[in-house]
PDB file of C-alpha atoms in Angstrom:
ATOM      1  CA  MET A   1     108.171 104.906  62.022  1.00  0.00           C
ATOM      2  CA  ASN A   2     107.208 103.595  65.448  1.00  0.00           C
ATOM      3  CA  LYS A   3     105.155 100.475  65.918  1.00  0.00           C
ATOM      4  CA  GLN A   4     102.918 100.736  68.989  1.00  0.00           C
ATOM      5  CA  ILE A   5     101.294  98.004  71.030  1.00  0.00           C
ATOM      6  CA  HIS A   6      98.495  98.861  73.468  1.00  0.00           C
ATOM      7  CA  GLY A   7      96.108  97.236  75.911  1.00  0.00           C
ATOM      8  CA  ASN A   8      95.496  93.505  75.710  1.00  0.00           C
ATOM      9  CA  GLN A   9      98.123  93.094  73.023  1.00  0.00           C
ATOM     10  CA  ILE A  10     100.759  93.349  75.744  1.00  0.00           C
ATOM     11  CA  TYR A  11     100.275  89.668  76.542  1.00  0.00           C
ATOM     12  CA  ASN A  12     101.274  88.723  73.018  1.00  0.00           C
ATOM     13  CA  ILE A  13     104.312  90.940  72.997  1.00  0.00           C
ATOM     14  CA  TRP A  14     106.966  88.317  73.568  1.00  0.00           C
ATOM     15  CA  SER A  15     106.085  86.599  70.318  1.00  0.00           C
ATOM     16  CA  GLN A  16     106.753  89.893  68.531  1.00  0.00           C
ATOM     17  CA  ILE A  17     110.114  90.591  70.126  1.00  0.00           C
ATOM     18  CA  LEU A  18     112.610  88.348  68.456  1.00  0.00           C
ATOM     19  CA  SER A  19     115.641  86.898  70.129  1.00  0.00           C
ATOM     20  CA  LYS A  20     117.897  89.230  68.150  1.00  0.00           C
ATOM     21  CA  GLU A  21     120.284  91.686  69.740  1.00  0.00           C
ATOM     22  CA  GLY A  22     119.225  95.313  70.098  1.00  0.00           C
ATOM     23  CA  ILE A  23     118.862  98.466  72.127  1.00  0.00           C
ATOM     24  CA  TYR A  24     116.060  99.311  74.552  1.00  0.00           C
ATOM     25  CA  ILE A  25     114.651 101.924  76.890  1.00  0.00           C
ATOM     26  CA  ILE A  26     112.336 100.907  79.702  1.00  0.00           C
ATOM     27  CA  VAL A  27     110.380 103.552  81.574  1.00  0.00           C
ATOM     28  CA  PHE A  28     109.251 102.398  85.004  1.00  0.00           C
ATOM     29  CA  ARG A  29     106.619 104.191  87.048  1.00  0.00           C
ATOM     30  CA  VAL A  30     107.537 104.567  90.717  1.00  0.00           C
ATOM     31  CA  ASN A  31     104.200 104.590  92.575  1.00  0.00           C
ATOM     32  CA  ASP A  32     105.640 105.399  96.000  1.00  0.00           C
ATOM     33  CA  TYR A  33     109.086 106.600  97.001  1.00  0.00           C
ATOM     34  CA  ILE A  34     111.637 103.828  97.197  1.00  0.00           C
ATOM     35  CA  ASN A  35     114.758 103.501  99.286  1.00  0.00           C
ATOM     36  CA  LEU A  36     117.414 101.279  97.721  1.00  0.00           C
ATOM     37  CA  ILE A  37     120.659 100.050  99.258  1.00  0.00           C
ATOM     38  CA  ILE A  38     123.065  99.011  96.509  1.00  0.00           C
ATOM     39  CA  ASN A  39     126.704  98.232  97.287  1.00  0.00           C
ATOM     40  CA  LYS A  40     126.398 100.068 100.615  1.00  0.00           C
ATOM     41  CA  ASN A  41     125.098 103.212  98.863  1.00  0.00           C
ATOM     42  CA  GLU A  42     121.630 104.552  99.600  1.00  0.00           C
ATOM     43  CA  PHE A  43     119.369 105.828  96.824  1.00  0.00           C
ATOM     44  CA  ILE A  44     116.023 107.464  97.548  1.00  0.00           C
ATOM     45  CA  ILE A  45     113.777 107.808  94.520  1.00  0.00           C
ATOM     46  CA  ASP A  46     110.535 109.796  94.658  1.00  0.00           C
ATOM     47  CA  LYS A  47     107.270 108.976  92.933  1.00  0.00           C
ATOM     48  CA  GLY A  48     107.703 109.512  89.228  1.00  0.00           C
ATOM     49  CA  TYR A  49     109.492 107.687  86.430  1.00  0.00           C
ATOM     50  CA  ILE A  50     112.819 105.936  86.024  1.00  0.00           C
ATOM     51  CA  ILE A  51     114.213 105.800  82.510  1.00  0.00           C
ATOM     52  CA  TYR A  52     116.633 102.933  81.947  1.00  0.00           C
ATOM     53  CA  ILE A  53     118.721 102.544  78.788  1.00  0.00           C
ATOM     54  CA  GLY A  54     120.352  99.262  77.888  1.00  0.00           C
ATOM     55  CA  SER A  55     121.206  96.835  75.145  1.00  0.00           C
ATOM     56  CA  ALA A  56     121.092  93.104  74.723  1.00  0.00           C
ATOM     57  CA  GLY A  57     123.758  91.308  72.743  1.00  0.00           C
ATOM     58  CA  ASN A  58     122.208  87.928  73.498  1.00  0.00           C
ATOM     59  CA  GLY A  59     118.635  88.829  72.627  1.00  0.00           C
ATOM     60  CA  LEU A  60     116.056  91.452  73.526  1.00  0.00           C
ATOM     61  CA  ASN A  61     113.397  88.932  74.466  1.00  0.00           C
ATOM     62  CA  ASN A  62     115.256  87.423  77.416  1.00  0.00           C
ATOM     63  CA  ARG A  63     116.682  90.729  78.633  1.00  0.00           C
ATOM     64  CA  LEU A  64     113.330  92.524  78.642  1.00  0.00           C
ATOM     65  CA  ARG A  65     111.632  89.567  80.312  1.00  0.00           C
ATOM     66  CA  ARG A  66     114.237  89.686  83.055  1.00  0.00           C
ATOM     67  CA  HIS A  67     113.697  93.393  83.663  1.00  0.00           C
ATOM     68  CA  LEU A  68     109.947  92.877  83.956  1.00  0.00           C
ATOM     69  CA  THR A  69     110.193  89.906  86.331  1.00  0.00           C
ATOM     70  CA  LYS A  70     109.910  90.393  90.088  1.00  0.00           C
ATOM     71  CA  ASN A  71     111.595  88.173  92.694  1.00  0.00           C
ATOM     72  CA  LYS A  72     114.783  87.429  90.801  1.00  0.00           C
ATOM     73  CA  LYS A  73     118.382  87.159  91.873  1.00  0.00           C
ATOM     74  CA  LEU A  74     119.710  90.714  92.110  1.00  0.00           C
ATOM     75  CA  ARG A  75     122.548  90.937  89.609  1.00  0.00           C
ATOM     76  CA  TRP A  76     122.514  94.419  88.039  1.00  0.00           C
ATOM     77  CA  HIS A  77     121.664  97.847  89.451  1.00  0.00           C
ATOM     78  CA  ILE A  78     118.368  97.876  87.589  1.00  0.00           C
ATOM     79  CA  ASP A  79     117.340  94.635  89.332  1.00  0.00           C
ATOM     80  CA  TYR A  80     117.157  96.490  92.640  1.00  0.00           C
ATOM     81  CA  VAL A  81     114.713  98.932  91.068  1.00  0.00           C
ATOM     82  CA  THR A  82     112.589  96.450  89.128  1.00  0.00           C
ATOM     83  CA  ASN A  83     112.315  94.054  92.061  1.00  0.00           C
ATOM     84  CA  ASN A  84     110.614  96.746  94.170  1.00  0.00           C
ATOM     85  CA  LYS A  85     106.849  96.336  94.612  1.00  0.00           C
ATOM     86  CA  SER A  86     106.288 100.091  94.051  1.00  0.00           C
ATOM     87  CA  VAL A  87     107.800  99.953  90.565  1.00  0.00           C
ATOM     88  CA  GLU A  88     105.952  98.909  87.405  1.00  0.00           C
ATOM     89  CA  PRO A  89     106.737  99.176  83.697  1.00  0.00           C
ATOM     90  CA  SER A  90     105.059 101.968  81.733  1.00  0.00           C
ATOM     91  CA  ILE A  91     106.847 102.077  78.384  1.00  0.00           C
ATOM     92  CA  ILE A  92     109.270  99.886  76.488  1.00  0.00           C
ATOM     93  CA  TYR A  93     111.089 101.143  73.417  1.00  0.00           C
ATOM     94  CA  TYR A  94     113.254  98.701  71.501  1.00  0.00           C
ATOM     95  CA  LYS A  95     115.049  98.393  68.204  1.00  0.00           C
ATOM     96  CA  GLU A  96     116.689  95.273  66.902  1.00  0.00           C
ATOM     97  CA  GLY A  97     120.144  95.384  65.373  1.00  0.00           C
ATOM     98  CA  LEU A  98     122.635  97.728  66.978  1.00  0.00           C
ATOM     99  CA  TYR A  99     123.726  97.151  70.562  1.00  0.00           C
ATOM    100  CA  GLY A 100     126.537  98.018  72.933  1.00  0.00           C
ATOM    101  CA  VAL A 101     127.775 100.894  75.049  1.00  0.00           C
ATOM    102  CA  LYS A 102     128.266 103.306  72.146  1.00  0.00           C
ATOM    103  CA  ILE A 103     124.638 103.136  71.005  1.00  0.00           C
ATOM    104  CA  GLU A 104     123.438 103.191  74.640  1.00  0.00           C
ATOM    105  CA  ASP A 105     125.418 106.399  75.157  1.00  0.00           C
ATOM    106  CA  GLU A 106     123.851 107.920  72.042  1.00  0.00           C
ATOM    107  CA  LEU A 107     120.380 107.214  73.433  1.00  0.00           C
ATOM    108  CA  SER A 108     121.437 108.482  76.846  1.00  0.00           C
ATOM    109  CA  SER A 109     122.498 111.808  75.344  1.00  0.00           C
ATOM    110  CA  LEU A 110     118.857 112.459  74.385  1.00  0.00           C
ATOM    111  CA  PHE A 111     117.895 112.462  78.066  1.00  0.00           C
ATOM    112  CA  TYR A 112     121.082 113.932  79.541  1.00  0.00           C
ATOM    113  CA  SER A 113     120.187 117.629  79.601  1.00  0.00           C
ATOM    114  CA  LYS A 114     116.473 117.164  80.275  1.00  0.00           C
ATOM    115  CA  PHE A 115     116.225 114.791  83.220  1.00  0.00           C
ATOM    116  CA  LEU A 116     117.836 114.090  86.578  1.00  0.00           C
ATOM    117  CA  LYS A 117     120.701 111.644  86.263  1.00  0.00           C
ATOM    118  CA  ILE A 118     120.741 108.823  88.787  1.00  0.00           C
ATOM    119  CA  ASP A 119     124.481 108.767  89.326  1.00  0.00           C
ATOM    120  CA  ASN A 120     126.381 105.542  89.862  1.00  0.00           C
ATOM    121  CA  LEU A 121     123.501 103.403  88.648  1.00  0.00           C
ATOM    122  CA  GLY A 122     122.718 101.938  85.271  1.00  0.00           C
ATOM    123  CA  ALA A 123     126.055 101.507  83.515  1.00  0.00           C
ATOM    124  CA  THR A 124     129.396 100.646  85.020  1.00  0.00           C
ATOM    125  CA  ASP A 125     131.073 100.352  81.620  1.00  0.00           C
ATOM    126  CA  SER A 126     130.318 103.921  80.497  1.00  0.00           C
ATOM    127  CA  LYS A 127     130.876 107.462  81.715  1.00  0.00           C
ATOM    128  CA  MET A 128     127.377 108.385  80.521  1.00  0.00           C
ATOM    129  CA  PRO A 129     124.506 107.655  82.894  1.00  0.00           C
ATOM    130  CA  HIS A 130     122.034 105.073  81.687  1.00  0.00           C
ATOM    131  CA  MET A 131     119.420 105.719  84.353  1.00  0.00           C
ATOM    132  CA  TYR A 132     117.388 108.911  84.743  1.00  0.00           C
ATOM    133  CA  TYR A 133     114.493 110.210  86.825  1.00  0.00           C
ATOM    134  CA  SER A 134     111.572 112.410  85.802  1.00  0.00           C
ATOM    135  CA  ASN A 135     108.101 113.162  87.055  1.00  0.00           C
ATOM    136  CA  ASN A 136     106.944 114.253  83.588  1.00  0.00           C
ATOM    137  CA  ILE A 137     105.803 111.328  81.448  1.00  0.00           C
ATOM    138  CA  LYS A 138     104.815 113.606  78.565  1.00  0.00           C
ATOM    139  CA  GLU A 139     108.390 114.888  78.210  1.00  0.00           C
ATOM    140  CA  ILE A 140     109.685 111.326  78.264  1.00  0.00           C
ATOM    141  CA  LEU A 141     107.218 110.326  75.549  1.00  0.00           C
ATOM    142  CA  LYS A 142     108.239 113.287  73.366  1.00  0.00           C
ATOM    143  CA  ILE A 143     111.747 111.878  73.175  1.00  0.00           C
ATOM    144  CA  ILE A 144     110.751 108.249  72.726  1.00  0.00           C
ATOM    145  CA  TYR A 145     108.203 108.986  69.992  1.00  0.00           C
ATOM    146  CA  LYS A 146     110.956 110.551  67.871  1.00  0.00           C
ATOM    147  CA  LEU A 147     112.982 107.325  67.858  1.00  0.00           C
ATOM    148  CA  ASP A 148     112.892 104.755  65.102  1.00  0.00           C
ATOM    149  CA  GLY A 149     111.856 101.407  66.558  1.00  0.00           C
ATOM    150  CA  SER A 150     108.948  99.796  68.386  1.00  0.00           C
ATOM    151  CA  ILE A 151     107.134 101.164  71.412  1.00  0.00           C
ATOM    152  CA  ILE A 152     105.030  99.238  73.908  1.00  0.00           C
ATOM    153  CA  ILE A 153     102.800 101.317  76.149  1.00  0.00           C
ATOM    154  CA  PHE A 154     101.384  99.587  79.211  1.00  0.00           C
ATOM    155  CA  PRO A 155      97.713 100.346  79.973  1.00  0.00           C
ATOM    156  CA  SER A 156      98.475 101.822  83.414  1.00  0.00           C
ATOM    157  CA  ILE A 157     100.171 104.825  81.808  1.00  0.00           C
ATOM    158  CA  PHE A 158      96.797 106.193  80.745  1.00  0.00           C
ATOM    159  CA  ASP A 159      95.923 106.788  84.406  1.00  0.00           C
ATOM    160  CA  TYR A 160      98.144 109.868  84.240  1.00  0.00           C
ATOM    161  CA  PHE A 161      96.753 111.671  81.186  1.00  0.00           C
TER     162      PHE A 161
END
């Protein structure tokens, strides 16, 4: 059963996410198209949503904080997305316990046939994409609500219902 956190509770979230390892999905809203240059490759992403699947062997708390922080050293592909001023978090799903490429790929398979894959971004250690694009938040939520774990919904998502 999913645990949901809404509204003002978001500020207390970090005390609820332990420093244990786990799997996560972050859905970012892209408010205006973005043009990213990553390793000499250009990526143009329209307004909509980016779905990013990852895991944290050294703790969910620190990894999720990093993904939500702007103005950081750009280390991973997702940093180029999250550092953009037109991108903001909409949904975080997480589950403590299992982590690693195998479980990330299992989560990725839920999105694979339904959403546009953002090739060459998201996971360099897997053949499965770990980053997707959609302009349909309701379809994204349908998948996430079926998962066992915790869900955080940011207040700005309600602007689109």
